[in-house]
Tab-separated table of C-alpha atoms in Angstrom:
chain	number	residue	atom	x	y	z
A	149	MET	CA	-6.340	-3.187	-34.724
A	150	SER	CA	-4.081	-5.626	-32.863
A	151	ASN	CA	-5.413	-9.050	-31.941
A	152	LYS	CA	-2.697	-9.561	-29.390
A	153	SER	CA	-3.917	-10.465	-25.932
A	154	PRO	CA	-2.767	-8.163	-23.112
A	155	PRO	CA	0.427	-9.187	-21.328
A	156	PRO	CA	-0.109	-11.374	-18.273
A	157	ARG	CA	-0.606	-9.511	-15.028
A	158	PRO	CA	2.446	-9.674	-12.728
A	159	ALA	CA	2.035	-11.509	-9.446
A	160	PRO	CA	0.829	-9.239	-6.621
A	161	ARG	CA	3.398	-7.968	-4.151
A	162	LEU	CA	3.299	-6.974	-0.509
A	163	TYR	CA	3.070	-3.412	0.775
A	164	LEU	CA	4.094	-3.426	4.440
A	165	ALA	CA	2.796	-0.761	6.824
A	166	THR	CA	4.801	-0.108	9.980
A	167	PRO	CA	3.332	0.496	13.410
A	168	ASP	CA	3.301	4.158	14.460
A	169	VAL	CA	6.994	5.053	14.589
A	170	ASP	CA	8.127	7.019	17.620
A	171	ASP	CA	11.587	5.632	18.300
A	172	PRO	CA	12.624	4.023	14.979
A	173	ALA	CA	15.101	1.658	16.647
A	174	SER	CA	12.699	-1.270	17.056
A	175	VAL	CA	11.435	-1.007	13.478
A	176	LEU	CA	14.982	-0.620	12.188
A	177	ALA	CA	15.987	-3.798	13.983
A	178	ALA	CA	13.188	-5.810	12.381
A	179	LEU	CA	13.095	-4.448	8.832
A	180	PRO	CA	16.192	-6.009	7.224
A	181	ASP	CA	15.104	-9.533	8.149
A	182	LEU	CA	11.516	-8.895	7.053
A	183	LEU	CA	12.477	-7.408	3.714
A	184	ALA	CA	14.820	-10.300	3.010
A	185	ALA	CA	12.189	-12.904	3.897
A	186	ALA	CA	9.347	-11.859	1.589
A	187	ASP	CA	8.632	-10.028	-1.656
A	188	VAL	CA	7.927	-6.558	-0.258
A	189	ALA	CA	7.559	-3.860	-2.900
A	190	ALA	CA	7.133	-0.927	-0.552
A	191	VAL	CA	7.015	0.069	3.097
A	192	LEU	CA	4.473	2.589	4.377
A	193	VAL	CA	5.932	4.441	7.333
A	194	ARG	CA	3.362	5.645	9.821
A	195	LEU	CA	4.873	8.418	11.888
A	196	LYS	CA	3.791	9.350	15.372
A	197	GLU	CA	2.792	13.005	15.201
A	198	THR	CA	5.455	15.391	16.438
A	199	ASP	CA	7.493	18.283	15.076
A	200	GLN	CA	8.655	18.204	11.463
A	201	ARG	CA	12.347	18.031	12.254
A	202	THR	CA	11.878	14.884	14.349
A	203	MET	CA	9.682	13.227	11.743
A	204	ILE	CA	12.222	13.980	9.019
A	205	SER	CA	15.001	12.436	11.107
A	206	ARG	CA	12.898	9.274	11.547
A	207	ILE	CA	12.385	8.989	7.801
A	208	LYS	CA	16.106	9.513	7.208
A	209	ALA	CA	16.876	6.693	9.632
A	210	LEU	CA	14.499	4.263	7.921
A	211	ALA	CA	14.869	5.162	4.244
A	212	PRO	CA	18.289	3.598	3.541
A	213	VAL	CA	17.304	0.284	5.127
A	214	VAL	CA	14.154	0.045	3.021
A	215	GLN	CA	15.640	1.342	-0.218
A	216	ASN	CA	18.798	-0.787	0.003
A	217	ALA	CA	16.508	-3.827	0.162
A	218	GLY	CA	14.973	-2.793	-3.162
A	219	ALA	CA	11.707	-1.495	-1.741
A	220	ALA	CA	10.189	1.981	-1.882
A	221	LEU	CA	9.582	3.975	1.290
A	222	LEU	CA	6.356	5.950	1.429
A	223	VAL	CA	5.243	8.235	4.233
A	224	ASP	CA	1.678	8.023	5.510
A	225	GLY	CA	0.588	11.630	4.957
A	226	HIS	CA	3.016	14.535	5.386
A	227	PRO	CA	3.892	15.045	1.703
A	228	GLU	CA	5.698	18.251	2.654
A	229	ILE	CA	8.528	16.283	4.307
A	230	VAL	CA	8.884	13.470	1.771
A	231	ALA	CA	11.712	15.028	-0.234
A	232	ARG	CA	13.544	16.337	2.816
A	233	GLY	CA	13.485	12.914	4.419
A	234	GLY	CA	14.656	11.086	1.298
A	235	ALA	CA	11.435	9.084	0.980
A	236	ASP	CA	10.100	7.811	-2.342
A	237	GLY	CA	6.602	9.196	-1.960
A	238	ALA	CA	3.538	9.619	0.209
A	239	HIS	CA	0.220	7.929	0.788
A	240	LEU	CA	-2.620	10.437	0.947
A	241	SER	CA	-5.813	9.853	2.901
A	242	ASN	CA	-8.356	11.213	0.391
A	243	ILE	CA	-8.872	13.006	-2.913
A	244	ALA	CA	-8.477	16.486	-1.413
A	245	ALA	CA	-5.145	15.543	0.178
A	246	LEU	CA	-3.985	14.035	-3.109
A	247	GLU	CA	-4.845	17.207	-5.006
A	248	ASP	CA	-2.977	19.350	-2.477
A	249	ALA	CA	0.078	17.086	-2.522
A	250	MET	CA	0.511	16.592	-6.262
A	251	PRO	CA	2.576	19.756	-6.888
A	252	SER	CA	5.118	18.792	-4.221
A	253	LEU	CA	5.346	15.109	-5.178
A	254	LYS	CA	5.191	15.079	-8.953
A	255	PRO	CA	6.897	14.188	-11.176
A	256	ASP	CA	9.680	12.682	-9.095
A	257	ARG	CA	7.844	10.898	-6.292
A	258	ILE	CA	5.012	8.450	-5.731
A	259	ALA	CA	1.554	9.719	-4.812
A	260	GLY	CA	-0.838	7.019	-3.649
A	261	VAL	CA	-4.312	7.591	-2.285
A	262	GLY	CA	-6.996	5.910	-0.202
A	263	GLY	CA	-10.225	7.072	1.411
A	264	LEU	CA	-12.017	6.589	-1.918
A	265	GLU	CA	-15.604	6.023	-0.908
A	266	THR	CA	-17.140	5.792	-4.370
A	267	ARG	CA	-16.165	4.496	-7.778
A	268	HIS	CA	-16.394	8.055	-9.077
A	269	GLU	CA	-13.805	9.227	-6.529
A	270	SER	CA	-11.563	6.341	-7.517
A	271	MET	CA	-11.751	7.315	-11.176
A	272	ASN	CA	-11.046	10.940	-10.289
A	273	ALA	CA	-7.918	9.832	-8.436
A	274	GLY	CA	-6.735	7.963	-11.500
A	275	GLU	CA	-7.377	10.949	-13.732
A	276	MET	CA	-5.444	13.197	-11.336
A	277	GLY	CA	-2.384	10.986	-11.748
A	278	ALA	CA	-2.403	8.881	-8.581
A	279	ASP	CA	0.243	6.177	-8.794
A	280	TYR	CA	-2.043	3.717	-7.010
A	281	VAL	CA	-5.451	3.563	-5.378
A	282	LEU	CA	-6.030	1.811	-2.054
A	283	PHE	CA	-9.299	0.103	-1.201
A	284	GLY	CA	-10.409	-1.240	2.167
A	285	GLU	CA	-8.633	0.850	4.793
A	286	PRO	CA	-10.538	1.828	7.970
A	287	ASP	CA	-12.026	5.301	8.176
A	288	ALA	CA	-11.484	7.757	11.035
A	289	LYS	CA	-13.949	5.781	13.165
A	290	GLY	CA	-12.228	2.476	12.440
A	291	GLN	CA	-15.008	1.289	10.129
A	292	ARG	CA	-14.273	-0.380	6.813
A	293	PRO	CA	-16.280	-2.064	4.057
A	294	GLN	CA	-17.016	-5.769	4.134
A	295	ALA	CA	-14.218	-7.869	2.641
A	296	GLN	CA	-16.459	-8.962	-0.222
A	297	ALA	CA	-17.161	-5.336	-1.141
A	298	ILE	CA	-13.424	-4.571	-1.109
A	299	ALA	CA	-12.744	-7.580	-3.341
A	300	GLU	CA	-15.444	-6.453	-5.761
A	301	ARG	CA	-13.963	-2.957	-5.953
A	302	LEU	CA	-10.502	-4.393	-6.642
A	303	ASP	CA	-11.889	-6.647	-9.354
A	304	TRP	CA	-13.713	-3.721	-10.978
A	305	TRP	CA	-10.627	-1.516	-10.943
A	306	ALA	CA	-8.208	-4.185	-12.155
A	307	GLU	CA	-10.498	-5.004	-15.069
A	308	LEU	CA	-10.877	-1.444	-16.331
A	309	PHE	CA	-8.010	0.806	-15.260
A	310	GLU	CA	-4.264	1.053	-15.704
A	311	PRO	CA	-2.937	2.441	-12.369
A	312	PRO	CA	-2.237	-0.259	-9.777
A	313	CYS	CA	-4.778	-1.043	-7.080
A	314	VAL	CA	-3.956	-2.017	-3.509
A	315	GLY	CA	-6.113	-4.070	-1.158
A	316	PHE	CA	-5.905	-3.311	2.567
A	317	ALA	CA	-5.862	-6.728	4.249
A	318	THR	CA	-6.445	-7.353	7.947
A	319	SER	CA	-5.808	-11.111	7.812
A	320	ILE	CA	-4.103	-13.802	5.754
A	321	GLU	CA	-7.509	-14.778	4.376
A	322	GLU	CA	-8.154	-11.248	3.126
A	323	ALA	CA	-4.677	-11.088	1.617
A	324	TYR	CA	-5.509	-14.223	-0.369
A	325	ASP	CA	-8.937	-12.976	-1.440
A	326	PHE	CA	-7.701	-9.545	-2.503
A	327	ALA	CA	-4.845	-11.011	-4.545
A	328	ALA	CA	-7.315	-13.333	-6.235
A	329	SER	CA	-9.565	-10.359	-6.994
A	330	GLY	CA	-6.947	-8.487	-8.978
A	331	ALA	CA	-4.985	-6.420	-6.455
A	332	ASP	CA	-1.560	-5.462	-7.739
A	333	PHE	CA	-0.365	-4.991	-4.159
A	334	VAL	CA	-1.710	-6.154	-0.815
A	335	LEU	CA	-1.142	-3.824	2.123
A	336	VAL	CA	-0.523	-5.638	5.399
A	337	GLY	CA	0.239	-4.061	8.737
A	338	ASP	CA	-1.162	-4.478	12.217
A	339	PHE	CA	-1.908	-8.198	11.998
A	340	ILE	CA	1.642	-8.857	10.813
A	341	TRP	CA	3.241	-7.061	13.748
A	342	ALA	CA	0.797	-8.560	16.268
A	343	ASP	CA	1.260	-12.173	15.184
A	344	PRO	CA	2.345	-14.295	18.188
A	345	ARG	CA	4.821	-16.152	15.956
A	346	GLY	CA	6.516	-12.843	15.164
A	347	PRO	CA	6.203	-10.564	12.119
A	348	LYS	CA	8.597	-12.565	9.939
A	349	ALA	CA	6.511	-15.738	10.040
A	350	ALA	CA	3.337	-13.758	9.398
A	351	LEU	CA	4.856	-11.867	6.479
A	352	ILE	CA	6.152	-15.046	4.856
A	353	GLU	CA	2.682	-16.583	5.176
A	354	ALA	CA	1.042	-13.495	3.676
A	355	ASP	CA	3.505	-13.530	0.777
A	356	ALA	CA	2.787	-17.194	0.110
A	357	ALA	CA	-0.975	-16.586	0.294
A	358	ILE	CA	-1.004	-13.845	-2.331
A	359	LYS	CA	1.224	-15.847	-4.682
A	360	LYS	CA	-1.016	-18.894	-4.239
A	361	ALA	CA	-4.118	-16.807	-4.930
A	362	PHE	CA	-2.571	-15.332	-8.055
A	363	THR	CA	-1.610	-18.761	-9.375
A	364	ALA	CA	-5.080	-20.160	-8.661
A	365	ALA	CA	-6.741	-17.201	-10.387
A	366	ALA	CA	-4.457	-17.543	-13.415
A	367	VAL	CA	-5.290	-21.250	-13.731
A	368	GLY	CA	-8.979	-20.431	-13.473
A	369	GLU	CA	-8.748	-17.907	-16.297
A	370	SER	CA	-6.832	-20.188	-18.670
Protein backbone atom coordinates (compact mmCIF):
# COMPACT_ATOMS: atom_id res chain seq x y z
CA MET A 1 0.00 0.00 0.00
CA SER A 2 1.34 3.44 -0.96
CA ASN A 3 1.91 6.02 1.75
CA LYS A 4 1.99 8.82 -0.76
CA SER A 5 -0.40 11.66 -0.05
CA PRO A 6 -2.87 12.49 -2.84
CA PRO A 7 -1.76 15.17 -5.30
CA PRO A 8 -2.82 18.69 -4.37
CA ARG A 9 -6.20 19.75 -5.68
CA PRO A 10 -5.96 22.22 -8.59
CA ALA A 11 -7.30 25.71 -8.01
CA PRO A 12 -11.01 26.04 -8.86
CA ARG A 13 -11.93 27.60 -12.18
CA LEU A 14 -14.87 29.60 -13.44
CA TYR A 15 -17.78 28.19 -15.44
CA LEU A 16 -19.59 31.10 -17.08
CA ALA A 17 -23.28 30.84 -17.97
CA THR A 18 -24.60 33.17 -20.65
CA PRO A 19 -27.93 34.96 -20.54
CA ASP A 20 -30.63 33.36 -22.70
CA VAL A 21 -29.23 33.70 -26.22
CA ASP A 22 -31.66 34.90 -28.86
CA ASP A 23 -29.50 37.06 -31.10
CA PRO A 24 -25.92 35.90 -30.35
CA ALA A 25 -24.39 39.20 -31.48
CA SER A 26 -24.33 40.85 -28.05
CA VAL A 27 -22.83 37.78 -26.37
CA LEU A 28 -20.32 37.38 -29.18
CA ALA A 29 -19.21 40.97 -28.71
CA ALA A 30 -18.56 40.47 -25.00
CA LEU A 31 -17.07 36.98 -24.86
CA PRO A 32 -13.53 37.50 -26.20
CA ASP A 33 -12.77 40.20 -23.64
CA LEU A 34 -14.33 38.19 -20.80
CA LEU A 35 -12.47 35.01 -21.64
CA ALA A 36 -9.19 36.88 -21.86
CA ALA A 37 -9.74 38.62 -18.52
CA ALA A 38 -10.33 35.63 -16.24
CA ASP A 39 -9.62 31.92 -15.91
CA VAL A 40 -12.80 30.54 -17.50
CA ALA A 41 -12.77 26.79 -18.05
CA ALA A 42 -16.11 26.52 -19.79
CA VAL A 43 -19.08 28.52 -21.03
CA LEU A 44 -22.64 27.26 -20.58
CA VAL A 45 -24.78 28.55 -23.42
CA ARG A 46 -28.42 29.02 -22.51
CA LEU A 47 -30.46 29.08 -25.68
CA LYS A 48 -33.80 30.78 -26.07
CA GLU A 49 -36.22 28.08 -27.16
CA THR A 50 -36.91 28.04 -30.88
CA ASP A 51 -36.53 25.63 -33.79
CA GLN A 52 -33.53 23.30 -33.89
CA ARG A 53 -31.98 24.81 -36.99
CA THR A 54 -31.86 28.27 -35.39
CA MET A 55 -30.44 26.94 -32.14
CA ILE A 56 -27.74 25.03 -34.01
CA SER A 57 -26.76 28.17 -35.92
CA ARG A 58 -26.44 30.06 -32.61
CA ILE A 59 -24.14 27.40 -31.21
CA LYS A 60 -22.06 27.45 -34.40
CA ALA A 61 -21.67 31.21 -34.06
CA LEU A 62 -20.50 31.00 -30.45
CA ALA A 63 -18.42 27.82 -30.41
CA PRO A 64 -15.29 29.07 -32.21
CA VAL A 65 -15.02 32.15 -30.00
CA VAL A 66 -15.21 30.07 -26.83
CA GLN A 67 -13.04 27.19 -28.02
CA ASN A 68 -10.34 29.43 -29.51
CA ALA A 69 -9.99 31.00 -26.05
CA GLY A 70 -9.23 27.56 -24.61
CA ALA A 71 -12.60 27.03 -22.95
CA ALA A 72 -15.22 24.35 -23.54
CA LEU A 73 -18.68 25.25 -24.81
CA LEU A 74 -21.57 23.36 -23.26
CA VAL A 75 -25.23 23.68 -24.19
CA ASP A 76 -27.83 23.96 -21.45
CA GLY A 77 -30.03 20.99 -22.36
CA HIS A 78 -30.60 19.97 -25.98
CA PRO A 79 -28.04 17.14 -26.15
CA GLU A 80 -29.45 16.17 -29.55
CA ILE A 81 -27.93 19.28 -31.18
CA VAL A 82 -24.56 19.32 -29.40
CA ALA A 83 -22.62 17.48 -32.10
CA ARG A 84 -24.32 19.27 -34.97
CA GLY A 85 -23.52 22.64 -33.45
CA GLY A 86 -19.88 21.79 -32.74
CA ALA A 87 -20.29 22.14 -28.97
CA ASP A 88 -18.16 20.23 -26.47
CA GLY A 89 -21.03 18.84 -24.44
CA ALA A 90 -24.29 19.47 -22.64
CA HIS A 91 -25.51 20.25 -19.16
CA LEU A 92 -28.50 18.11 -18.21
CA SER A 93 -31.14 19.21 -15.73
CA ASN A 94 -31.62 15.93 -13.82
CA ILE A 95 -30.74 12.24 -13.62
CA ALA A 96 -33.41 11.18 -16.13
CA ALA A 97 -32.14 13.69 -18.70
CA LEU A 98 -28.58 12.52 -18.12
CA GLU A 99 -29.55 8.90 -18.68
CA ASP A 100 -31.36 9.78 -21.91
CA ALA A 101 -28.46 11.89 -23.19
CA MET A 102 -25.55 9.57 -22.45
CA PRO A 103 -25.78 7.53 -25.68
CA SER A 104 -25.62 10.67 -27.84
CA LEU A 105 -22.86 12.39 -25.85
CA LYS A 106 -20.49 9.62 -24.87
CA PRO A 107 -17.66 8.95 -25.29
CA ASP A 108 -16.69 12.06 -27.22
CA ARG A 109 -18.50 14.85 -25.40
CA ILE A 110 -19.04 16.21 -21.90
CA ALA A 111 -22.16 15.29 -19.96
CA GLY A 112 -22.71 17.35 -16.83
CA VAL A 113 -25.76 17.21 -14.60
CA GLY A 114 -27.61 19.22 -11.97
CA GLY A 115 -31.01 18.93 -10.31
CA LEU A 116 -29.55 16.41 -7.85
CA GLU A 117 -31.80 16.71 -4.85
CA THR A 118 -30.26 13.99 -2.70
CA ARG A 119 -26.83 12.55 -2.05
CA HIS A 120 -28.06 9.26 -3.47
CA GLU A 121 -28.97 10.94 -6.78
CA SER A 122 -25.56 12.58 -6.85
CA MET A 123 -23.83 9.23 -6.40
CA ASN A 124 -26.01 7.70 -9.11
CA ALA A 125 -24.93 10.46 -11.48
CA GLY A 126 -21.30 9.69 -10.77
CA GLU A 127 -21.84 5.99 -11.34
CA MET A 128 -23.59 6.72 -14.65
CA GLY A 129 -20.48 8.53 -15.88
CA ALA A 130 -21.38 12.20 -15.45
CA ASP A 131 -18.35 14.38 -16.12
CA TYR A 132 -19.38 16.76 -13.34
CA VAL A 133 -22.16 17.29 -10.83
CA LEU A 134 -23.66 20.72 -10.16
CA PHE A 135 -25.01 21.72 -6.77
CA GLY A 136 -27.04 24.80 -5.90
CA GLU A 137 -28.94 25.77 -9.05
CA PRO A 138 -32.54 27.04 -8.72
CA ASP A 139 -35.36 24.62 -9.40
CA ALA A 140 -38.26 25.24 -11.78
CA LYS A 141 -39.87 27.52 -9.19
CA GLY A 142 -36.68 29.51 -8.67
CA GLN A 143 -36.02 27.97 -5.26
CA ARG A 144 -32.57 26.78 -4.23
CA PRO A 145 -30.94 25.41 -1.09
CA GLN A 146 -29.35 27.69 1.47
CA ALA A 147 -25.75 28.58 0.64
CA GLN A 148 -24.50 26.69 3.69
CA ALA A 149 -26.26 23.52 2.53
CA ILE A 150 -24.71 23.89 -0.94
CA ALA A 151 -21.26 24.35 0.61
CA GLU A 152 -21.75 21.25 2.75
CA ARG A 153 -22.76 19.19 -0.28
CA LEU A 154 -19.68 20.38 -2.19
CA ASP A 155 -17.44 19.54 0.75
CA TRP A 156 -18.96 16.06 1.04
CA TRP A 157 -18.55 15.35 -2.67
CA ALA A 158 -15.01 16.72 -2.95
CA GLU A 159 -13.91 14.61 0.00
CA LEU A 160 -15.24 11.31 -1.30
CA PHE A 161 -15.64 11.28 -5.08
CA GLU A 162 -13.49 11.63 -8.17
CA PRO A 163 -15.70 13.47 -10.74
CA PRO A 164 -15.52 17.26 -10.44
CA CYS A 165 -18.18 19.17 -8.55
CA VAL A 166 -19.52 22.59 -9.49
CA GLY A 167 -21.06 25.15 -7.16
CA PHE A 168 -23.77 27.43 -8.56
CA ALA A 169 -22.96 30.88 -7.15
CA THR A 170 -25.32 33.85 -7.16
CA SER A 171 -22.83 36.32 -5.65
CA ILE A 172 -19.12 36.93 -5.15
CA GLU A 173 -19.51 35.80 -1.54
CA GLU A 174 -20.98 32.46 -2.62
CA ALA A 175 -18.24 32.03 -5.21
CA TYR A 176 -15.69 32.42 -2.42
CA ASP A 177 -17.51 30.07 -0.04
CA PHE A 178 -18.04 27.35 -2.65
CA ALA A 179 -14.40 27.44 -3.75
CA ALA A 180 -13.35 27.15 -0.12
CA SER A 181 -15.69 24.18 0.31
CA GLY A 182 -14.04 22.10 -2.39
CA ALA A 183 -15.75 23.05 -5.65
CA ASP A 184 -13.62 22.26 -8.68
CA PHE A 185 -15.56 24.83 -10.70
CA VAL A 186 -17.79 27.73 -9.72
CA LEU A 187 -20.66 28.50 -12.08
CA VAL A 188 -21.45 32.20 -12.34
CA GLY A 189 -24.07 33.80 -14.55
CA ASP A 190 -26.83 36.30 -13.95
CA PHE A 191 -25.05 38.37 -11.31
CA ILE A 192 -22.03 38.72 -13.60
CA TRP A 193 -24.06 40.06 -16.51
CA ALA A 194 -26.17 42.33 -14.27
CA ASP A 195 -23.24 43.97 -12.49
CA PRO A 196 -23.44 47.77 -12.91
CA ARG A 197 -19.67 47.89 -13.44
CA GLY A 198 -20.06 45.56 -16.42
CA PRO A 199 -19.51 41.79 -16.70
CA LYS A 200 -15.73 42.02 -17.11
CA ALA A 201 -15.17 43.68 -13.73
CA ALA A 202 -17.53 41.22 -12.05
CA LEU A 203 -15.88 38.21 -13.66
CA ILE A 204 -12.40 39.36 -12.66
CA GLU A 205 -13.61 39.81 -9.08
CA ALA A 206 -15.21 36.36 -9.05
CA ASP A 207 -12.01 34.81 -10.40
CA ALA A 208 -9.95 36.53 -7.71
CA ALA A 209 -12.41 35.43 -5.01
CA ILE A 210 -12.23 31.74 -5.86
CA LYS A 211 -8.43 31.81 -6.09
CA LYS A 212 -8.24 33.60 -2.74
CA ALA A 213 -10.59 31.06 -1.16
CA PHE A 214 -8.56 28.17 -2.52
CA THR A 215 -5.31 29.63 -1.18
CA ALA A 216 -6.86 30.28 2.24
CA ALA A 217 -8.25 26.74 2.40
CA ALA A 218 -4.89 25.26 1.39
CA VAL A 219 -3.10 27.23 4.11
CA GLY A 220 -5.68 26.07 6.63
CA GLU A 221 -5.12 22.43 5.72
CA SER A 222 -1.32 22.59 5.90
